[in-house]
XYZ file of C-alpha atoms in Angstrom:
661
model
C 110.093 -69.566 -141.233
C 110.046 -72.753 -139.749
C 113.801 -72.720 -138.967
C 113.646 -68.952 -137.642
C 110.757 -69.898 -135.437
C 112.660 -72.897 -133.978
C 115.728 -70.759 -133.203
C 113.613 -68.144 -131.436
C 112.155 -71.035 -129.396
C 115.691 -72.410 -128.724
C 116.931 -68.762 -127.855
C 113.962 -68.237 -125.610
C 114.783 -71.279 -123.260
C 117.707 -69.751 -121.451
C 115.209 -67.062 -120.037
C 113.888 -69.467 -117.421
C 115.667 -69.334 -114.007
C 118.092 -71.920 -113.542
C 117.489 -74.359 -110.444
C 120.716 -73.312 -108.888
C 119.213 -69.713 -108.528
C 116.200 -70.947 -107.134
C 118.110 -73.015 -104.518
C 120.135 -69.946 -103.709
C 117.035 -67.639 -103.485
C 115.570 -70.291 -101.074
C 118.419 -70.832 -99.021
C 118.956 -67.157 -98.803
C 115.560 -66.294 -97.409
C 115.984 -69.333 -94.998
C 118.906 -67.720 -93.347
C 118.502 -65.988 -89.853
C 114.752 -66.797 -89.275
C 114.835 -65.754 -85.697
C 115.121 -62.206 -86.840
C 112.214 -61.669 -89.390
C 112.452 -57.867 -89.678
C 115.997 -57.656 -90.798
C 115.250 -60.669 -93.165
C 112.689 -58.864 -94.808
C 114.625 -55.909 -95.499
C 117.602 -58.018 -96.678
C 115.098 -60.046 -98.948
C 113.843 -56.933 -100.625
C 117.200 -55.504 -101.486
C 118.547 -58.926 -102.716
C 115.563 -59.462 -104.915
C 116.335 -56.277 -106.502
C 119.800 -57.134 -107.279
C 118.982 -60.777 -108.314
C 116.338 -59.180 -110.672
C 119.073 -57.015 -112.244
C 121.512 -60.020 -112.645
C 118.763 -61.899 -114.229
C 118.205 -59.241 -116.762
C 121.704 -58.927 -117.668
C 122.002 -62.800 -117.715
C 119.113 -62.968 -120.063
C 120.534 -60.518 -122.440
C 123.815 -62.478 -122.600
C 122.032 -65.770 -123.095
C 119.943 -64.288 -126.051
C 123.344 -63.210 -127.739
C 124.977 -66.581 -126.939
C 121.630 -68.445 -128.332
C 121.740 -66.715 -131.808
C 125.368 -67.143 -132.144
C 124.966 -70.657 -131.627
C 122.257 -71.160 -133.751
C 123.607 -69.442 -136.802
C 127.042 -71.210 -136.493
C 125.526 -74.778 -136.208
C 122.794 -74.603 -138.962
C 120.515 -77.451 -137.793
C 122.563 -78.949 -135.414
C 121.431 -79.096 -131.774
C 124.884 -79.375 -130.165
C 126.450 -76.280 -129.226
C 129.790 -75.007 -129.993
C 132.638 -76.595 -128.245
C 133.250 -75.330 -125.029
C 129.877 -73.213 -124.720
C 128.773 -74.986 -121.613
C 131.936 -74.542 -119.838
C 131.757 -70.626 -120.746
C 128.057 -70.527 -119.584
C 128.828 -72.365 -116.434
C 131.849 -70.093 -115.609
C 129.599 -67.141 -115.953
C 127.304 -68.440 -113.772
C 130.072 -69.258 -111.084
C 131.189 -65.594 -111.342
C 127.790 -64.334 -110.826
C 127.127 -66.532 -108.025
C 130.409 -65.387 -106.514
C 129.528 -61.846 -106.702
C 125.890 -62.352 -105.313
C 127.564 -64.391 -102.274
C 129.983 -61.366 -101.796
C 127.154 -59.068 -101.943
C 125.073 -61.242 -99.396
C 127.899 -61.791 -97.242
C 128.403 -57.972 -96.880
C 124.884 -57.293 -96.273
C 124.853 -60.222 -93.733
C 127.895 -58.964 -91.922
C 126.763 -55.342 -91.707
C 123.199 -56.750 -90.256
C 125.004 -58.890 -87.683
C 127.294 -56.139 -86.740
C 124.065 -53.644 -86.269
C 122.308 -56.129 -84.311
C 125.383 -56.985 -82.033
C 125.715 -53.450 -81.408
C 122.315 -52.917 -80.487
C 122.173 -55.806 -78.276
C 125.404 -54.566 -76.530
C 123.853 -51.114 -75.974
C 120.734 -52.777 -74.620
C 122.717 -54.639 -72.249
C 124.722 -51.818 -70.988
C 121.343 -49.754 -70.435
C 119.985 -52.340 -68.415
C 123.099 -52.842 -66.406
C 123.090 -49.209 -65.838
C 119.401 -49.174 -64.914
C 119.984 -52.199 -62.490
C 122.991 -50.386 -60.872
C 121.182 -47.280 -60.324
C 118.440 -48.973 -58.852
C 120.487 -50.885 -56.180
C 122.542 -47.518 -55.469
C 118.996 -45.995 -54.658
C 117.821 -49.006 -52.643
C 120.955 -48.853 -50.765
C 120.782 -45.051 -50.165
C 117.266 -45.477 -48.829
C 118.202 -48.093 -46.442
C 121.200 -46.162 -45.237
C 119.236 -43.061 -44.701
C 116.383 -45.145 -42.981
C 118.866 -46.965 -40.734
C 121.436 -44.055 -40.035
C 118.780 -41.415 -39.473
C 116.269 -43.302 -37.726
C 114.574 -41.179 -35.193
C 111.985 -41.771 -32.516
C 108.450 -40.406 -33.428
C 107.424 -37.185 -31.780
C 104.397 -36.827 -29.577
C 102.364 -35.339 -32.337
C 103.087 -38.357 -34.469
C 102.277 -40.805 -31.893
C 98.754 -38.819 -31.139
C 98.161 -39.139 -34.823
C 99.078 -43.069 -34.824
C 96.680 -43.469 -31.693
C 93.676 -42.121 -33.698
C 94.329 -44.224 -36.672
C 94.318 -47.991 -37.207
C 97.524 -49.830 -36.391
C 99.996 -50.297 -39.236
C 101.542 -53.692 -38.495
C 104.149 -53.367 -41.088
C 105.177 -49.942 -39.712
C 105.267 -51.186 -36.159
C 107.437 -54.258 -36.976
C 110.059 -52.088 -39.053
C 110.238 -49.850 -36.116
C 110.479 -52.489 -33.597
C 113.314 -53.789 -35.608
C 115.178 -50.573 -35.771
C 114.877 -49.876 -32.348
C 116.392 -53.142 -31.365
C 119.212 -52.582 -33.993
C 120.004 -49.014 -32.488
C 119.921 -50.451 -28.715
C 122.320 -53.383 -29.682
C 124.899 -50.594 -30.400
C 123.626 -47.686 -28.780
C 126.928 -45.874 -28.768
C 127.448 -45.447 -32.409
C 123.555 -45.440 -33.759
C 121.822 -43.585 -31.053
C 120.002 -40.309 -32.439
C 122.102 -37.104 -32.406
C 119.276 -35.201 -30.945
C 119.941 -36.415 -27.624
C 117.475 -39.128 -27.086
C 118.108 -41.254 -24.295
C 118.260 -45.004 -23.825
C 115.247 -44.878 -21.604
C 113.223 -42.970 -24.580
C 114.204 -45.840 -26.891
C 113.179 -48.492 -24.362
C 109.802 -46.956 -23.596
C 109.038 -46.602 -27.356
C 109.868 -50.270 -27.853
C 107.703 -51.490 -25.005
C 104.764 -49.585 -26.450
C 105.269 -50.851 -29.819
C 105.963 -54.476 -28.561
C 102.503 -54.054 -26.722
C 100.669 -52.859 -29.642
C 102.189 -55.295 -31.828
C 101.890 -58.512 -29.843
C 99.116 -57.690 -27.673
C 100.931 -57.632 -24.192
C 99.883 -55.517 -21.260
C 102.446 -52.753 -19.934
C 103.324 -54.747 -16.748
C 104.370 -57.979 -18.583
C 106.246 -56.531 -21.223
C 108.096 -54.265 -19.008
C 108.879 -57.126 -16.791
C 110.144 -58.956 -19.891
C 112.246 -56.049 -21.039
C 113.900 -55.690 -17.732
C 114.911 -59.556 -17.626
C 116.367 -60.204 -21.226
C 118.348 -58.145 -23.881
C 116.559 -56.472 -26.414
C 117.473 -58.746 -29.230
C 116.808 -61.878 -27.145
C 113.598 -60.453 -26.016
C 112.550 -60.272 -29.447
C 113.390 -63.944 -30.221
C 111.557 -64.790 -27.028
C 108.425 -63.179 -28.009
C 108.500 -64.619 -31.300
C 108.794 -67.859 -30.018
C 105.717 -67.296 -27.689
C 103.884 -66.941 -30.967
C 104.261 -70.492 -32.240
C 103.115 -73.734 -30.667
C 105.670 -76.167 -29.192
C 106.049 -79.369 -30.539
C 103.635 -82.314 -29.196
C 105.658 -84.706 -27.050
C 104.736 -88.179 -25.777
C 106.243 -89.977 -22.730
C 106.358 -93.673 -22.997
C 104.886 -95.607 -20.026
C 107.706 -97.946 -18.987
C 105.314 -99.902 -16.592
C 103.754 -101.310 -19.879
C 105.991 -100.899 -23.018
C 109.457 -99.772 -24.370
C 109.880 -96.734 -26.335
C 111.020 -98.662 -29.439
C 107.992 -100.766 -29.446
C 105.646 -97.900 -29.187
C 107.243 -96.106 -31.887
C 106.969 -99.035 -34.253
C 103.277 -99.278 -33.440
C 102.611 -95.641 -33.958
C 104.518 -95.082 -37.189
C 102.525 -98.154 -38.701
C 99.445 -96.126 -37.781
C 100.764 -93.218 -39.628
C 102.427 -90.954 -37.067
C 105.470 -89.208 -38.033
C 107.913 -89.137 -34.721
C 111.236 -89.049 -33.785
C 113.081 -89.564 -30.340
C 112.463 -86.504 -28.217
C 116.443 -85.826 -27.352
C 119.565 -87.392 -25.864
C 118.621 -86.299 -22.189
C 115.354 -88.345 -22.308
C 114.949 -92.144 -22.851
C 111.321 -92.129 -22.911
C 110.258 -89.146 -24.632
C 109.025 -88.850 -28.283
C 108.199 -85.708 -30.459
C 105.396 -85.955 -32.836
C 105.542 -83.889 -36.167
C 102.521 -85.180 -37.912
C 99.749 -87.743 -37.483
C 96.959 -89.314 -39.445
C 95.129 -90.162 -36.605
C 94.073 -88.238 -33.091
C 97.164 -88.845 -31.315
C 94.943 -88.759 -27.909
C 92.540 -91.369 -28.993
C 94.551 -94.260 -30.350
C 94.314 -97.656 -28.769
C 97.686 -97.266 -27.507
C 96.665 -94.068 -25.584
C 93.786 -95.876 -24.221
C 95.591 -98.624 -23.014
C 97.835 -96.501 -21.119
C 101.080 -97.009 -23.210
C 102.096 -93.340 -23.369
C 101.098 -89.919 -21.750
C 100.613 -86.874 -23.660
C 103.072 -84.384 -21.955
C 105.160 -81.485 -22.879
C 109.057 -81.784 -22.788
C 109.326 -79.320 -19.843
C 107.369 -81.450 -17.539
C 109.836 -84.159 -17.811
C 112.503 -82.032 -16.187
C 111.176 -81.762 -12.505
C 110.801 -85.746 -12.267
C 114.336 -86.320 -13.837
C 115.604 -83.839 -11.058
C 113.791 -85.437 -8.283
C 115.250 -88.728 -9.465
C 112.837 -90.984 -7.177
C 114.419 -94.375 -5.829
C 112.656 -97.635 -5.403
C 110.691 -98.273 -2.212
C 110.774 -94.701 -1.007
C 107.931 -92.197 0.114
C 107.243 -89.651 -2.234
C 105.129 -86.689 -2.213
C 103.557 -84.718 -5.183
C 101.968 -81.476 -3.725
C 100.148 -80.348 -7.108
C 99.529 -83.578 -8.785
C 96.810 -83.072 -11.218
C 96.431 -84.167 -14.086
C 98.831 -86.702 -13.285
C 101.603 -86.524 -15.952
C 104.478 -86.153 -13.224
C 102.968 -88.453 -10.824
C 102.798 -91.460 -13.249
C 106.285 -90.509 -14.354
C 107.414 -91.030 -10.840
C 105.426 -94.142 -10.506
C 107.266 -95.570 -13.553
C 110.770 -94.647 -12.220
C 109.959 -96.414 -9.028
C 108.533 -99.274 -10.861
C 105.550 -99.435 -8.715
C 107.276 -99.889 -5.574
C 107.086 -97.709 -2.481
C 104.280 -95.152 -1.999
C 103.342 -91.882 -3.605
C 101.096 -89.251 -2.045
C 99.487 -87.465 -4.908
C 97.934 -84.510 -3.730
C 95.459 -81.906 -5.278
C 93.627 -79.161 -3.634
C 91.065 -78.365 -6.216
C 88.505 -81.270 -6.169
C 87.051 -80.955 -9.904
C 90.741 -81.903 -11.100
C 90.903 -85.152 -8.918
C 88.911 -86.893 -11.748
C 91.587 -86.462 -14.454
C 94.075 -87.479 -11.801
C 92.611 -90.753 -10.944
C 91.720 -91.466 -14.422
C 95.136 -91.110 -15.536
C 96.629 -93.143 -12.781
C 94.246 -96.026 -13.580
C 94.907 -95.801 -17.355
C 98.784 -95.953 -16.788
C 98.747 -98.932 -14.391
C 99.870 -97.254 -11.417
C 99.241 -99.098 -8.201
C 101.298 -97.544 -5.318
C 99.789 -94.150 -5.411
C 97.229 -92.590 -2.569
C 95.211 -89.627 -3.932
C 94.488 -86.778 -1.296
C 92.685 -83.635 -1.287
C 94.308 -81.102 1.035
C 95.678 -77.643 0.920
C 99.218 -77.895 0.267
C 100.122 -75.877 3.219
C 98.532 -78.365 5.697
C 100.211 -81.535 4.306
C 102.750 -81.556 6.985
C 100.043 -81.812 9.671
C 98.433 -84.533 7.848
C 101.354 -86.759 6.587
C 103.553 -85.710 9.469
C 106.946 -83.414 9.707
C 110.251 -85.219 8.659
C 108.098 -88.325 7.385
C 108.948 -88.417 3.635
C 112.045 -89.013 1.489
C 111.451 -86.663 -1.543
C 108.911 -83.957 -2.293
C 107.871 -82.887 -5.731
C 106.308 -79.151 -5.781
C 105.319 -78.027 -9.056
C 103.837 -74.861 -7.579
C 100.950 -73.080 -8.955
C 102.211 -69.968 -10.840
C 101.271 -67.117 -13.207
C 102.058 -69.268 -16.105
C 104.273 -66.585 -17.846
C 106.217 -69.335 -19.639
C 103.214 -71.019 -21.244
C 101.901 -68.106 -23.241
C 101.915 -70.081 -26.513
C 99.246 -72.239 -24.925
C 97.293 -69.581 -23.037
C 97.464 -66.253 -24.810
C 95.245 -64.725 -22.122
C 98.396 -64.355 -20.006
C 99.453 -61.602 -21.942
C 96.760 -59.282 -20.706
C 95.869 -60.763 -17.456
C 98.855 -60.806 -15.274
C 99.613 -57.679 -13.047
C 102.143 -56.970 -10.418
C 99.620 -57.783 -7.503
C 98.997 -61.291 -8.983
C 102.687 -61.960 -9.183
C 103.043 -61.206 -5.529
C 100.213 -63.202 -4.506
C 101.517 -66.327 -6.408
C 104.864 -65.505 -4.905
C 103.487 -65.318 -1.180
C 101.577 -68.824 -1.816
C 104.660 -70.431 -3.351
C 106.839 -69.253 -0.257
C 104.505 -71.003 2.052
C 104.022 -74.145 0.041
C 107.981 -74.502 -0.392
C 108.459 -74.313 3.687
C 105.641 -77.077 3.989
C 107.487 -79.393 1.403
C 110.733 -78.875 3.175
C 109.020 -79.628 6.735
C 107.783 -82.975 5.209
C 111.280 -84.095 4.144
C 113.311 -86.177 6.402
C 116.958 -84.876 6.550
C 118.043 -88.263 7.799
C 116.780 -90.163 5.148
C 119.219 -92.763 3.672
C 118.396 -92.194 0.076
C 116.692 -88.906 -0.028
C 116.002 -85.655 1.610
C 115.392 -83.871 -1.360
C 113.063 -81.319 -2.390
C 112.416 -80.317 -6.148
C 110.633 -76.853 -6.685
C 109.533 -76.082 -10.322
C 107.189 -73.490 -11.987
C 106.089 -72.734 -15.399
C 106.923 -69.028 -14.966
C 109.573 -66.629 -16.114
C 109.259 -64.180 -13.174
C 112.075 -63.714 -11.062
C 109.737 -63.089 -7.832
C 108.098 -66.656 -8.334
C 111.419 -68.655 -8.984
C 114.782 -67.232 -7.666
C 113.067 -65.038 -5.007
C 111.315 -68.145 -3.492
C 114.173 -70.360 -3.456
C 116.383 -67.660 -1.742
C 113.690 -67.434 1.006
C 113.759 -70.879 1.679
C 117.455 -71.062 1.999
C 116.951 -68.202 4.573
C 114.165 -69.896 6.494
C 115.058 -73.711 6.576
C 118.118 -75.772 7.015
C 118.289 -76.443 3.229
C 121.178 -76.077 0.505
C 120.727 -76.028 -3.064
C 122.374 -79.072 -5.270
C 122.819 -79.369 -9.061
C 119.708 -80.633 -10.483
C 121.387 -83.255 -12.868
C 120.110 -81.618 -15.966
C 123.051 -81.157 -18.538
C 121.356 -78.341 -20.421
C 119.521 -75.036 -19.224
C 120.601 -71.562 -18.245
C 121.790 -70.938 -14.563
C 119.501 -69.050 -12.372
C 119.801 -65.362 -11.609
C 122.203 -64.294 -8.827
C 121.250 -60.608 -9.240
C 118.150 -58.967 -10.753
C 117.910 -55.303 -10.509
C 118.327 -54.193 -6.998
C 117.795 -57.771 -5.687
C 120.855 -60.117 -4.640
C 120.645 -63.677 -4.318
C 122.675 -66.432 -2.659
C 125.432 -67.615 -4.803
C 124.152 -71.183 -4.788
C 120.926 -70.067 -6.663
C 123.159 -70.327 -9.937
C 122.818 -74.142 -9.496
C 119.240 -73.460 -10.581
C 117.996 -74.039 -14.183
C 116.072 -71.902 -16.419
C 114.431 -72.944 -19.693
C 113.318 -70.717 -22.454
C 111.315 -71.366 -25.579
C 113.587 -69.698 -28.113
C 116.528 -71.439 -26.799
C 115.408 -75.151 -25.957
C 112.140 -74.933 -27.653
C 109.986 -76.080 -24.875
C 107.753 -73.921 -22.582
C 109.455 -71.698 -20.316
C 110.357 -73.578 -17.002
C 112.345 -73.264 -13.786
C 113.700 -76.311 -11.698
C 115.552 -75.944 -8.356
C 116.634 -78.937 -6.250
C 117.221 -78.642 -2.455
C 118.680 -80.821 0.028
C 117.618 -80.861 3.411
C 120.364 -80.629 5.982
C 118.700 -80.672 9.321
C 115.345 -81.352 10.929
C 115.637 -78.366 13.133
C 114.228 -75.153 12.115
C 116.647 -72.240 12.267
C 115.803 -69.645 14.820
C 115.426 -66.115 13.979
C 118.674 -64.995 14.694
C 120.189 -67.835 12.622
C 117.766 -66.765 9.508
C 119.167 -63.433 9.960
C 122.709 -64.674 10.000
C 122.124 -66.356 6.674
C 121.242 -63.022 5.060
C 124.219 -61.604 6.401
C 126.417 -64.276 4.734
C 124.536 -63.446 1.519
C 125.234 -59.831 1.811
C 128.969 -60.513 2.655
C 129.192 -62.446 -0.672
C 127.485 -59.767 -2.603
C 129.746 -57.007 -1.192
C 132.616 -59.160 -2.049
C 131.530 -59.288 -5.667
C 131.293 -55.538 -5.951
C 134.946 -55.389 -4.852
C 134.488 -54.483 -1.389
C 137.175 -55.603 1.196
C 136.929 -58.601 3.320
C 136.841 -56.728 6.443
C 134.300 -54.076 5.341
C 131.985 -57.007 4.510
C 132.317 -58.656 7.867
C 131.664 -55.463 9.447
C 128.476 -54.918 7.382
C 127.117 -58.450 8.317
C 125.555 -57.189 11.350
C 123.929 -54.024 9.544
C 122.484 -56.158 6.881
C 120.829 -58.375 9.560
C 118.487 -55.139 10.057
C 118.486 -54.263 6.364
C 117.183 -57.548 5.245
C 114.252 -57.761 7.643
C 111.098 -56.884 6.185
C 108.402 -54.715 7.619
C 106.161 -57.694 8.050
C 108.937 -59.857 9.625
C 109.555 -57.135 12.118
C 105.842 -56.778 13.114
C 105.529 -60.679 13.668
C 108.759 -61.274 15.162
C 108.941 -63.117 18.571
C 111.364 -63.755 21.311
C 113.043 -67.053 20.711
C 115.587 -68.839 22.639
C 118.107 -71.012 20.950
C 116.218 -74.281 22.047
C 113.309 -72.814 19.943
C 111.018 -72.321 23.019
C 109.059 -69.023 23.448
C 110.523 -67.036 26.221
C 108.944 -64.162 28.232
C 110.040 -60.471 27.511
C 111.841 -60.213 30.495
C 113.982 -63.282 30.171
C 115.461 -62.675 26.841
C 119.019 -63.042 26.745
C 121.055 -59.583 26.298
C 122.980 -59.694 22.967
C 126.416 -58.441 22.863
C 127.069 -54.573 21.944
C 127.408 -54.015 18.493
C 129.689 -51.636 16.700
C 129.258 -49.383 13.792
C 131.294 -50.469 10.594
C 134.278 -48.312 9.580
C 132.366 -46.511 6.687
C 129.745 -45.334 9.111
C 132.372 -43.139 10.997
C 131.046 -39.755 9.790
C 127.791 -40.508 11.499
C 129.318 -41.327 14.854
C 127.838 -39.267 17.765
C 124.632 -38.497 15.875
C 122.424 -41.114 17.357
C 121.247 -41.615 20.913
C 123.079 -45.023 21.287
C 126.335 -43.313 20.733
C 125.970 -40.761 23.564
C 125.078 -43.469 25.748
C 128.174 -45.439 24.973
C 130.192 -42.346 25.551
C 128.680 -41.455 28.907
C 129.754 -45.296 30.021
C 132.933 -44.495 28.723
C 133.416 -41.571 31.071
C 132.369 -43.652 34.197
C 135.156 -44.252 36.968
C 137.372 -47.395 36.410
C 136.634 -48.742 39.713
C 132.762 -48.769 39.214
C 131.137 -51.622 37.966
C 128.903 -51.737 34.964
C 125.521 -52.591 36.013
C 123.678 -52.940 32.483
C 124.765 -52.918 28.944
C 123.084 -50.553 26.703
C 122.162 -51.727 23.403
C 123.624 -49.634 20.419
C 120.669 -48.625 18.183
C 121.414 -48.558 14.500
C 120.843 -45.582 12.455
C 117.754 -45.626 10.110
C 117.958 -47.729 6.940
C 118.032 -44.739 4.770
C 121.159 -43.734 6.204
C 122.582 -47.173 6.002
C 121.626 -47.482 2.338
C 123.010 -44.167 1.524
C 126.186 -44.927 3.148
C 126.566 -48.073 1.430
C 125.853 -46.478 -1.960
C 128.606 -43.694 -1.264
C 131.222 -46.730 -0.553
C 130.044 -48.550 -3.562
C 130.628 -45.588 -5.688
C 133.835 -44.782 -4.526
C 135.020 -48.564 -5.270
C 133.536 -48.212 -8.557
C 135.495 -44.962 -9.352
C 138.913 -46.293 -7.817
C 138.249 -49.687 -9.998
C 137.465 -47.623 -13.145
C 140.736 -45.356 -12.528
C 142.929 -48.619 -12.227
C 141.274 -50.031 -15.383
C 141.760 -46.631 -17.193
C 138.033 -46.763 -17.882
C 135.797 -43.668 -17.569
C 132.962 -43.940 -14.856
C 130.422 -43.040 -17.351
C 131.194 -46.506 -19.395
C 130.408 -48.644 -16.329
């Protein structure tokens, strides 16, 4: 019994799982930990297979155990070669298990790979469809953009403004107008309709009144106009001007950097300017500012003084000096030599002017309080070397500083400013001595973009005084307008310079430099002659022949005269003295230009001339009858017909349709 119990115990030992099987179970369960769901399924199937193998293996082990016990008779050693056979059977079982596990792993990996590929394909398809939908929507919106109807505009007027919708419509209109021939609405909307809608949208979105936005639309292309208006919404950089009477720019920059000011030199065109990006201290209250080492001044205010280029020991006038930024710059360039007359008409502004002069250490300046139009009577005519006229203006170039300009300006106010500016520029010219050895220059500047305040004023001065335009000495800036709508200016007006915030990153500004050629004031006839020369150049530019332009010169004399000039015109002799009406010299008889031949004989003057021609040859002519010119309407109509004919002929020569001009 004891031996049989012992044999049973010995035969029961192999029923325990071998350590190899445990290790294989653990290693199998640890495989692919990132995919728990699949692993659980695999573990469940593998456990069933392992249990089946264990049962088979236990049966085999029981048979082998009984055989060994009966053959050995009390010996603990198994039969020779039994271990090898056991190990061999284990290896076979392990190989079968590994094959089954490998097949199941490969199947599961293949399934996962297929699923991942299908998911990737689906995502890619959805992404592609979404991109196509977006492109289709964009193309539909862009290609099929149409102007809103009156009913839609009325509905928008009764609702709060949708800024995002307005901005998108502005961009679409700008895009269409930039390539109007291809992108225009097929229903027949004209360019004028698009421009009018653009004006309304810009006024609503940016807050401009109708006059100002209309003037800007007429002055700039639509794409550039949008850039300009966007630039007006951003502040300009803070700039400093080093006072060279007390310090150098490098030393000032070092001191301010130590105080926590982040700055750089302004640009290559200025040797004294600094631009401030960031400051840890109030830039207008530092000890250096109080000591007069620098002046807070916009970059555009440097330009008129640089164009004036004052020399040492000269007599210079600043006609509108407050608050003193330009005056102190002139004094620094003159090194406190010579004399500066700093005039300011508004008495309250004299305090800031005198304070800045004292702070900056200026000692060669006389402050006066006169109306600029009366300065020639106070200082004397032909008495100074240079004059700076930074004229009072509408301020349409500094909207970023004063947003009230958007809604406060009107056509009447622009005309009032232009009238005052014309009076001031004539007074400035009268003060300058044309015979000055080093001077004889006038610089006219404004912070306005309006043509009526800039080119028109300079053109007026060219006609009324013996002056000419000279280069400003500035290497950048856009040339002034020679043509603006129906207006035509002297070709030399291109020497003036315009500065824009969206191009030069400074306030909108205009600078013109004039050189006085003679101290004599031109008579009315001479001023008309200057207008005639301008008209000739304009006619040549529009492809008129030289002979026709010379014949049109006398006609343009009458055309350029304004109604005010004709009412206030007086009889003046060549010496500049007033003469009685009876003593006025008779002018030579004028002939009509060739292109007025179809009007011959329709005016009283023509009939008188014909009567005089019929007089006998022996009889002397007692009086010369003045030829009366046709009305201005007839003149303008005839000139327009001539221009149209020239344009058509030019278009035919260039094989271009007249509608594309």
